[in-house]
mmCIF file of C-alpha atoms and ligand atoms in Angstrom:
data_model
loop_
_atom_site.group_PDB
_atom_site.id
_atom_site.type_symbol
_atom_site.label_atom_id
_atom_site.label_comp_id
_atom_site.label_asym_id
_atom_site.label_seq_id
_atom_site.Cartn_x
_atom_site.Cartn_y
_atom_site.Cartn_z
ATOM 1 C CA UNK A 6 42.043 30.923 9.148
ATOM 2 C CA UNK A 7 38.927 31.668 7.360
ATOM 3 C CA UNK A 8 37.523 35.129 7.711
ATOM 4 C CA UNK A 9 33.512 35.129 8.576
ATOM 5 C CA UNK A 10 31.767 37.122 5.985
ATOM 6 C CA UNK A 11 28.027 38.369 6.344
ATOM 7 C CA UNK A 12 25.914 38.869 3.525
ATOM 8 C CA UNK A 13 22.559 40.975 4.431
ATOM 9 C CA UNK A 14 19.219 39.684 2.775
ATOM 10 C CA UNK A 15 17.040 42.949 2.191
ATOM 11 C CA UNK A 16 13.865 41.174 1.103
ATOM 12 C CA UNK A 17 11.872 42.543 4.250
ATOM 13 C CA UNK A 18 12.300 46.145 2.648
ATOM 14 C CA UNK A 19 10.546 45.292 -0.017
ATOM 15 C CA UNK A 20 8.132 43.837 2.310
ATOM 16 C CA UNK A 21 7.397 46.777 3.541
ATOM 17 C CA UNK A 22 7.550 48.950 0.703
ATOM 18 C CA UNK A 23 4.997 46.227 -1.216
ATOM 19 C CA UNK A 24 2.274 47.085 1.776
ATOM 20 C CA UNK A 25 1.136 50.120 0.676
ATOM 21 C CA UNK A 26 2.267 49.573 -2.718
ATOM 22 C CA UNK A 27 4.699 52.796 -2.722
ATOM 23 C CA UNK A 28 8.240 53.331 -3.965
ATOM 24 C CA UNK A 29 9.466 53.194 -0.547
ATOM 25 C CA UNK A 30 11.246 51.686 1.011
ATOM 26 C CA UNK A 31 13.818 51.308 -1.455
ATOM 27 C CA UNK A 32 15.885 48.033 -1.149
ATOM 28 C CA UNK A 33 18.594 49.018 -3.270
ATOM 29 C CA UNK A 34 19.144 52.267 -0.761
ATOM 30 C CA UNK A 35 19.292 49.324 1.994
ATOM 31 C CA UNK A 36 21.722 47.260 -0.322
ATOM 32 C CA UNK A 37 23.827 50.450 -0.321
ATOM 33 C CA UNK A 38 23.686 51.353 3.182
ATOM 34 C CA UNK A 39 24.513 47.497 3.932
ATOM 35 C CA UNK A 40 27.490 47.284 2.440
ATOM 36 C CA UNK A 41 28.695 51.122 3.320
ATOM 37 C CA UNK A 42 27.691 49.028 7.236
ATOM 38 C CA UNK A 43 30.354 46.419 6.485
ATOM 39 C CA UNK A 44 27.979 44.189 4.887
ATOM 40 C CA UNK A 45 30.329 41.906 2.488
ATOM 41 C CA UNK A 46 27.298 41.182 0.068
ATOM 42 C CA UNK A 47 23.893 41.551 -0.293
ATOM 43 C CA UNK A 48 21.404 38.614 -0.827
ATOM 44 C CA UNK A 49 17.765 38.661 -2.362
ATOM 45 C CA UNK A 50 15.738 36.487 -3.016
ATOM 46 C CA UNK A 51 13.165 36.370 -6.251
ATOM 47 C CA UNK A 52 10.013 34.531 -5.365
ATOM 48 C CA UNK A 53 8.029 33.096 -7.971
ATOM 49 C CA UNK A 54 4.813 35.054 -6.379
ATOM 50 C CA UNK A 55 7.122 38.453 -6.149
ATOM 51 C CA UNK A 56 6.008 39.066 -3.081
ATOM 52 C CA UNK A 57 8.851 40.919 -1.740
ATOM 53 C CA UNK A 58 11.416 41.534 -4.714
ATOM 54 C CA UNK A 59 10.661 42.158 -7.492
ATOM 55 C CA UNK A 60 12.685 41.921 -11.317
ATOM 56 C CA UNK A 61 13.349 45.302 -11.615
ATOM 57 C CA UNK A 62 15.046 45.368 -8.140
ATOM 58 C CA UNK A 63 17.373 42.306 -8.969
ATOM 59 C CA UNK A 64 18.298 43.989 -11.993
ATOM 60 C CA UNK A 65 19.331 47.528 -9.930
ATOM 61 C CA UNK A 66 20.801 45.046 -7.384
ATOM 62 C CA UNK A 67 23.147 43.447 -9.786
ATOM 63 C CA UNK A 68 23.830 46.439 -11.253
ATOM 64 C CA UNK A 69 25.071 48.286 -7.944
ATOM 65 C CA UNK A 70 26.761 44.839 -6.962
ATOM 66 C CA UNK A 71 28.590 45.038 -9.980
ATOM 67 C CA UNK A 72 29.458 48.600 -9.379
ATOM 68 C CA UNK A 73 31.551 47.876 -6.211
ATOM 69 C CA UNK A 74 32.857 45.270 -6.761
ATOM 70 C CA UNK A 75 30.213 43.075 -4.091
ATOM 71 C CA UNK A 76 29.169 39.832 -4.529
ATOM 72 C CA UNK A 77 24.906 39.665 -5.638
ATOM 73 C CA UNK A 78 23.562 36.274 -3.843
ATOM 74 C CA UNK A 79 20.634 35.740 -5.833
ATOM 75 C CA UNK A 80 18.197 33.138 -3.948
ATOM 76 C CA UNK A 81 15.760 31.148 -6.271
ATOM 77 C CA UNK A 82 13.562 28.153 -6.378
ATOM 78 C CA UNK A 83 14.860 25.415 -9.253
ATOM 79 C CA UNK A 84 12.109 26.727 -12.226
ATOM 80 C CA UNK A 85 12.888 27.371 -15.551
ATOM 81 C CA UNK A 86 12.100 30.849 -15.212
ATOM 82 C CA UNK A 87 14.221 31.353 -12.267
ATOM 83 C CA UNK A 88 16.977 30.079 -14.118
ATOM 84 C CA UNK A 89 16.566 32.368 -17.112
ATOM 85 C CA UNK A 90 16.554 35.116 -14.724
ATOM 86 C CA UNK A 91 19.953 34.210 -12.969
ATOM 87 C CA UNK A 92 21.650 33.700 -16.317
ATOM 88 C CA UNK A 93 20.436 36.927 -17.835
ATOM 89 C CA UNK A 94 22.336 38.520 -14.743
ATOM 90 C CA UNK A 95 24.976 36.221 -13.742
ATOM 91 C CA UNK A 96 25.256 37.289 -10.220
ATOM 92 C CA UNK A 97 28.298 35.857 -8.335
ATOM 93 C CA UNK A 98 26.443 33.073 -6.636
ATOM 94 C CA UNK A 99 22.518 31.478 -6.806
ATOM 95 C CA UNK A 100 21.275 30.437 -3.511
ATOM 96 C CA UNK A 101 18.767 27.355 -4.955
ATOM 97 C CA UNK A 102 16.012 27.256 -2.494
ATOM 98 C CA UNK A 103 12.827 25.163 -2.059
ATOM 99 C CA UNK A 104 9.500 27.216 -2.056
ATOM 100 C CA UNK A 105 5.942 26.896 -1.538
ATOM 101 C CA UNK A 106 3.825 29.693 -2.397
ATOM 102 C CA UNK A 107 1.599 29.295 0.719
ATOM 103 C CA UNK A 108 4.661 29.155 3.093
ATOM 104 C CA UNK A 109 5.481 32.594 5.193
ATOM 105 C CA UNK A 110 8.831 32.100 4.477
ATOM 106 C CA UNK A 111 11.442 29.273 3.273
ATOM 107 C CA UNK A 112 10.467 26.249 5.630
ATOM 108 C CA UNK A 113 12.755 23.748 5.278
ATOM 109 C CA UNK A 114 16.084 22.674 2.877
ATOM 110 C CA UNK A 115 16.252 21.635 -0.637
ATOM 111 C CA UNK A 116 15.793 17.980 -0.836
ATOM 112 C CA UNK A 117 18.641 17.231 -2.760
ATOM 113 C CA UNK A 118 18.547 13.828 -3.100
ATOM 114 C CA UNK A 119 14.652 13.149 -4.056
ATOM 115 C CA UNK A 120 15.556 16.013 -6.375
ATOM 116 C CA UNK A 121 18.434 15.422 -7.771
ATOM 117 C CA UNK A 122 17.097 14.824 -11.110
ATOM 118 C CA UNK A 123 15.380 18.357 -11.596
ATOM 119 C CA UNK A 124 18.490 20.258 -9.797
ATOM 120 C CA UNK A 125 21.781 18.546 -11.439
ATOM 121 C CA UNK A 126 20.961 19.735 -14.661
ATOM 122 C CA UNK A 127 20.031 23.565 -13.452
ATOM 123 C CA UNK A 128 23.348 23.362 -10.767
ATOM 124 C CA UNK A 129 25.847 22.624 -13.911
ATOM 125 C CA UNK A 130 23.789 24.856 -16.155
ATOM 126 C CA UNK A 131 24.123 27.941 -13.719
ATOM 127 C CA UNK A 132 28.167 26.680 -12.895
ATOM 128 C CA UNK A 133 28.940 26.587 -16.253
ATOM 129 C CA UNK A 134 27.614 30.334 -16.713
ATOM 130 C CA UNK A 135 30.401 30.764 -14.220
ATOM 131 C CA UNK A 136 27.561 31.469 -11.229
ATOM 132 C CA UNK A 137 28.262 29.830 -7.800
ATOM 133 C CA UNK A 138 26.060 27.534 -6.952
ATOM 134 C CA UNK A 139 24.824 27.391 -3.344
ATOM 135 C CA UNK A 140 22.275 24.764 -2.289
ATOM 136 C CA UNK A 141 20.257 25.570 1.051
ATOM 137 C CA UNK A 142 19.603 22.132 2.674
ATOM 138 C CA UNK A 143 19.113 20.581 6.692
ATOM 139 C CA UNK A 144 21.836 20.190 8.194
ATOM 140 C CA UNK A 145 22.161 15.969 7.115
ATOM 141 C CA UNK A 146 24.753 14.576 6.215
ATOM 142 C CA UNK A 147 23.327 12.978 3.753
ATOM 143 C CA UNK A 148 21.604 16.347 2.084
ATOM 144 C CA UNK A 149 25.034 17.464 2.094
ATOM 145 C CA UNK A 150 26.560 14.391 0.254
ATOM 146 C CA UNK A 151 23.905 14.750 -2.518
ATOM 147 C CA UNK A 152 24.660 18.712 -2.893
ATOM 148 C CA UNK A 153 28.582 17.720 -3.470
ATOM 149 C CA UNK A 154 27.104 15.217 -6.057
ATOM 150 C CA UNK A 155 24.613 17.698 -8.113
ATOM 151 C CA UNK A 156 27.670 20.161 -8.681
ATOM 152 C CA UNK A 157 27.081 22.314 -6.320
ATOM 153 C CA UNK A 158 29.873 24.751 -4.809
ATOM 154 C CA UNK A 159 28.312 25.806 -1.446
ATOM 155 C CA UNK A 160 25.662 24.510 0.753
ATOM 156 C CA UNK A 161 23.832 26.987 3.280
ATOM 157 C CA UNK A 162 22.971 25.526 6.509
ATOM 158 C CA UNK A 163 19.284 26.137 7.133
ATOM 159 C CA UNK A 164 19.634 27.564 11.093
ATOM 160 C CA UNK A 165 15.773 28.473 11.196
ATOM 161 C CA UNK A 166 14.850 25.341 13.142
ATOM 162 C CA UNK A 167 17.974 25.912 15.646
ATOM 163 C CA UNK A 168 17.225 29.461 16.058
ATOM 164 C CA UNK A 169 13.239 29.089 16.714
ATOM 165 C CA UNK A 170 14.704 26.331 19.375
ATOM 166 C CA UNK A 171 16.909 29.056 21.630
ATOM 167 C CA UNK A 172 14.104 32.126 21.196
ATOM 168 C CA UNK A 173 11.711 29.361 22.310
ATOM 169 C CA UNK A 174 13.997 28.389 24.882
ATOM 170 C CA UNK A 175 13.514 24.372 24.035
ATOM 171 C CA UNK A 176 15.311 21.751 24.870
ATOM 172 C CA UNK A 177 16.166 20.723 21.634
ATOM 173 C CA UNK A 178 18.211 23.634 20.833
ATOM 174 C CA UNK A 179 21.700 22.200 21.644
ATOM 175 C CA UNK A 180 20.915 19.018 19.683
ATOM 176 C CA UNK A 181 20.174 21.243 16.626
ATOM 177 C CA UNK A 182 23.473 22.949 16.939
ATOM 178 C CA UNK A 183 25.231 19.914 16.970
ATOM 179 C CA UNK A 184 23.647 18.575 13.525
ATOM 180 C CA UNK A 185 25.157 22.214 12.382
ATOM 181 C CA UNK A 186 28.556 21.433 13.329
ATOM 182 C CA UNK A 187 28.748 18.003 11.927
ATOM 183 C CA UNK A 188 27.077 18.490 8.739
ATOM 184 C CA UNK A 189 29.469 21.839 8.033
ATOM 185 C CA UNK A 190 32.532 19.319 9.074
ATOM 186 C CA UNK A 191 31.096 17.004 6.776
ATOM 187 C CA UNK A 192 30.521 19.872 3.977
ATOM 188 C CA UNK A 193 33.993 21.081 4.328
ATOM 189 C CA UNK A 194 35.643 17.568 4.361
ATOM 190 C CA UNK A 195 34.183 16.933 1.099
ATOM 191 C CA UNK A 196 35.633 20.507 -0.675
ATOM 192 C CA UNK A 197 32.350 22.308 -0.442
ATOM 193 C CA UNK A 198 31.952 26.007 0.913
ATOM 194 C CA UNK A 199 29.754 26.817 4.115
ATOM 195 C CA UNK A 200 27.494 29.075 4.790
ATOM 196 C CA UNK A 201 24.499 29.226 7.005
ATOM 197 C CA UNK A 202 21.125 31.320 7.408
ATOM 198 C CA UNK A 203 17.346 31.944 8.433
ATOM 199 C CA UNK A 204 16.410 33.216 11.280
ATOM 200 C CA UNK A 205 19.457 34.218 12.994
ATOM 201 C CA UNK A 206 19.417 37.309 15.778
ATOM 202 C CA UNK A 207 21.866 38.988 17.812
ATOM 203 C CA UNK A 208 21.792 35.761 20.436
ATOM 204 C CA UNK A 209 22.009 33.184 18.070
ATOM 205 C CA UNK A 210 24.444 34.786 15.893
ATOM 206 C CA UNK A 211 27.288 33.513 18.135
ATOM 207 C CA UNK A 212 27.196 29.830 18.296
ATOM 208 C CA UNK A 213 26.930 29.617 14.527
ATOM 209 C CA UNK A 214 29.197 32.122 13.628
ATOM 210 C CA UNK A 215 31.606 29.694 16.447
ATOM 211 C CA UNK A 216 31.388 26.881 13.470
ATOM 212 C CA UNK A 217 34.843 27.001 12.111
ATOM 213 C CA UNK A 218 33.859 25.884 8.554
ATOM 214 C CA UNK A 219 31.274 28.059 8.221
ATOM 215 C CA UNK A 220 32.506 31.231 5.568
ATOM 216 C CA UNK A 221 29.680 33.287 5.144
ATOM 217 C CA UNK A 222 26.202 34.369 7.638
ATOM 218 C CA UNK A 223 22.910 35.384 5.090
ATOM 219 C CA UNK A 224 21.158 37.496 7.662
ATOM 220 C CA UNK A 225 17.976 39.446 7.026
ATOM 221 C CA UNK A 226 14.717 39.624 8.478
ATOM 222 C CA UNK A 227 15.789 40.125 11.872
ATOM 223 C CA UNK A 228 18.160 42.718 10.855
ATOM 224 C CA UNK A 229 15.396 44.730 8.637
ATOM 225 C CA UNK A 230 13.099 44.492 11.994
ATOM 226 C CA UNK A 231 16.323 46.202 14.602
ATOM 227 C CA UNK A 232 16.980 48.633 11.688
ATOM 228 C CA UNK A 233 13.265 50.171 13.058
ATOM 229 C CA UNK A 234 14.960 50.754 16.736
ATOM 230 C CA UNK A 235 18.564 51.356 16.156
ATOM 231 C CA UNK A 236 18.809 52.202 12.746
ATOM 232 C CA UNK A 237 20.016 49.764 9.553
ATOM 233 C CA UNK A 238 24.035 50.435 9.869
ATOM 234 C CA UNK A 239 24.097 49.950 13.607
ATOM 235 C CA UNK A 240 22.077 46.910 13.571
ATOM 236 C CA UNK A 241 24.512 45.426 11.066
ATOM 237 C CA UNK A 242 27.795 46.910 12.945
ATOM 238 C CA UNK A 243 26.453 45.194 16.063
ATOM 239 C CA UNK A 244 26.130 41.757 13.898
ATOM 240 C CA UNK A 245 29.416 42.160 12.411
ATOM 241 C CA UNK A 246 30.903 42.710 16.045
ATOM 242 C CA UNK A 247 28.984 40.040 17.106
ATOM 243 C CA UNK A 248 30.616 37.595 14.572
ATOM 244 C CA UNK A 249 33.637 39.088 14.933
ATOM 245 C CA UNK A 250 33.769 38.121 18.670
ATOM 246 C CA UNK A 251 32.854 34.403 18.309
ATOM 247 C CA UNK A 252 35.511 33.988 15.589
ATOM 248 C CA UNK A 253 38.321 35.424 17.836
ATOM 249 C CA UNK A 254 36.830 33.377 20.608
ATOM 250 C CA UNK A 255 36.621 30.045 18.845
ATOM 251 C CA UNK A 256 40.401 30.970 16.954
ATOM 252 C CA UNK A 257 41.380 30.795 20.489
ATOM 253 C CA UNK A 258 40.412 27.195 20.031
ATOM 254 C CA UNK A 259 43.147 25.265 18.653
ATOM 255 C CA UNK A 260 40.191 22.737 17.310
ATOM 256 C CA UNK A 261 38.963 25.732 14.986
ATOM 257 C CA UNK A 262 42.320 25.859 13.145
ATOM 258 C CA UNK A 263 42.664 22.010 12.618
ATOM 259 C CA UNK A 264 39.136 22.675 11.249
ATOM 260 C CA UNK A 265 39.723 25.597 8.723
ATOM 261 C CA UNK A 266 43.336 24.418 7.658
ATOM 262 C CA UNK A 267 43.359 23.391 4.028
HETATM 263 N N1 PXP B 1057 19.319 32.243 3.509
HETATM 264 C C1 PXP B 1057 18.305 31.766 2.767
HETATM 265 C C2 PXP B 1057 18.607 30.711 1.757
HETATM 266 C C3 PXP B 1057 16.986 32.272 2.902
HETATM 267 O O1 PXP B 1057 15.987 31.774 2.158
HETATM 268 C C4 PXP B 1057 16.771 33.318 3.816
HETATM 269 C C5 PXP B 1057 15.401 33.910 3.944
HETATM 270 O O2 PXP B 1057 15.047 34.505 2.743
HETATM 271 C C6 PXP B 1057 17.856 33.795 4.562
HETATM 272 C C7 PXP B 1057 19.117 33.224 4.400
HETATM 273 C C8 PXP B 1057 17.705 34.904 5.547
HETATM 274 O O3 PXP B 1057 16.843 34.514 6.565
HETATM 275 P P1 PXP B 1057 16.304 35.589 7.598
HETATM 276 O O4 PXP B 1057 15.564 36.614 6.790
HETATM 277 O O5 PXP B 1057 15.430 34.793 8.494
HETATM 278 O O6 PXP B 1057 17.501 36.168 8.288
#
């Protein structure tokens, strides 16, 4: 049985500290008030534009990380400059991500397999530095497939589309859950780790969290935005409980333990 573990992406403090240019918010405060929460790490990402994060944060990030023990999941696009940055620290796992500097926010997967000749080399560079390499792709099979083939430990689900689909209430909602489930089978069937993120709230936290190969929930923006009305450590005990409740629910299941055995 495979306990559910929630890392908390604090990016959106730094949002918010970055618009008026102050030293507040401080994300590494969050970082430590997340995990004090029952956060089980804490996940950041570094874009190339520094819009949120910035270096000096990932350096006090890694540093308090390191401090108790918690694993750092330090997101990055594939550059060269990215990569320095994630060997200099050695966090316990790099989250590869695509990203487009006039995006809002990471749009879609990785393409793994029109990529694979830029990413292979930076996935065995980072494993051998004894980093974790996570790869966030679609949920295809055949994204998945080419992730196993680049080196890569972990693939994160991308469970923005999904999640847009049940706030939006459209029909295509239950279809996008079901390319979840199959790709994590798939993910797990060929020895790689699950997780999943983007965009997940307190009503779509369920379903995914019901996927029995999925290990580990990177949750952030919506969490950052309910810290303003209940408070950061409440918002994260209610997402924890949350999780909590769709594992029991789905252990019930005797489906979920066929799925997580081995
Ligand atoms: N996982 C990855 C790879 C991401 O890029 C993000 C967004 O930075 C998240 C998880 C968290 O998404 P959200 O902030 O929408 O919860």
């Amino acid at each position: 049985m495979k306990r559910l573990r929630l890392g908390v992406n604090i990016d959106h403090v730094a949002t918010v500290r970055n618009a008026r240019g102050e030293g507040y918010p401080d994300p590494v405060r969050a970082a430590e008030m997340a995990l004090a929460a029952g956060a089980d790490g804490i996940t950041a990402h570094l874009r190339e534009d520094r819009r949120h994060i910035s270096d000096t944060d990932i350096e006090a990030l890694a540093v308090i990380c390191r401090r108790r023990g918690r694993p750092l999941n330090f997101e990055c696009a594939v550059t060269p400059e990215m990569e320095a940055i994630a060997l200099a620290h050695r966090p316990h796992a790099a989250c590869l991500v695509p990203e487009r500097r006039e995006e809002v926010t990471t749009e879609g997967g990785l393409d793994m397999i029109r990529g694979a000749n830029t990413i292979t080399p930076v996935v065995r560079r980072l494993a051998a530095a004894g980093i974790r390499v996570s790869a966030f792709i679609d949920a295809d099979d055949a994204q998945v497939t080419a992730a196993k083939a680049a080196g890569a430990h972990v693939v994160e689900l991308h469970t923005g589309a999904y999640c847009q689909a049940v706030r939006e209430r459209l029909p295509q909602a239950e279809a996008l859950l079901r390319n979840l489930r199959a790709a994590s089978a798939h993910a797990s069937e060929l020895g790689l780790e699950v997780h999943a993120g983007h965009g997940i709230d307190f009503e779509t936290v369920k379903p995914i969290a019901a996927i029995p190969e999925v290990v580990e929930l990177n949750i952030g923006h919506f969490l950052i935005g309910e810290a303003i009305f209940m408070g950061l450590g409440p918002a994260i005990q209610r997402m924890r409980g949350l999780m909590d409740e769709a594992r029991a629910a789905s252990h019930a299941d005797p489906a979920f333990d066929r799925a997580t055995q081995g």
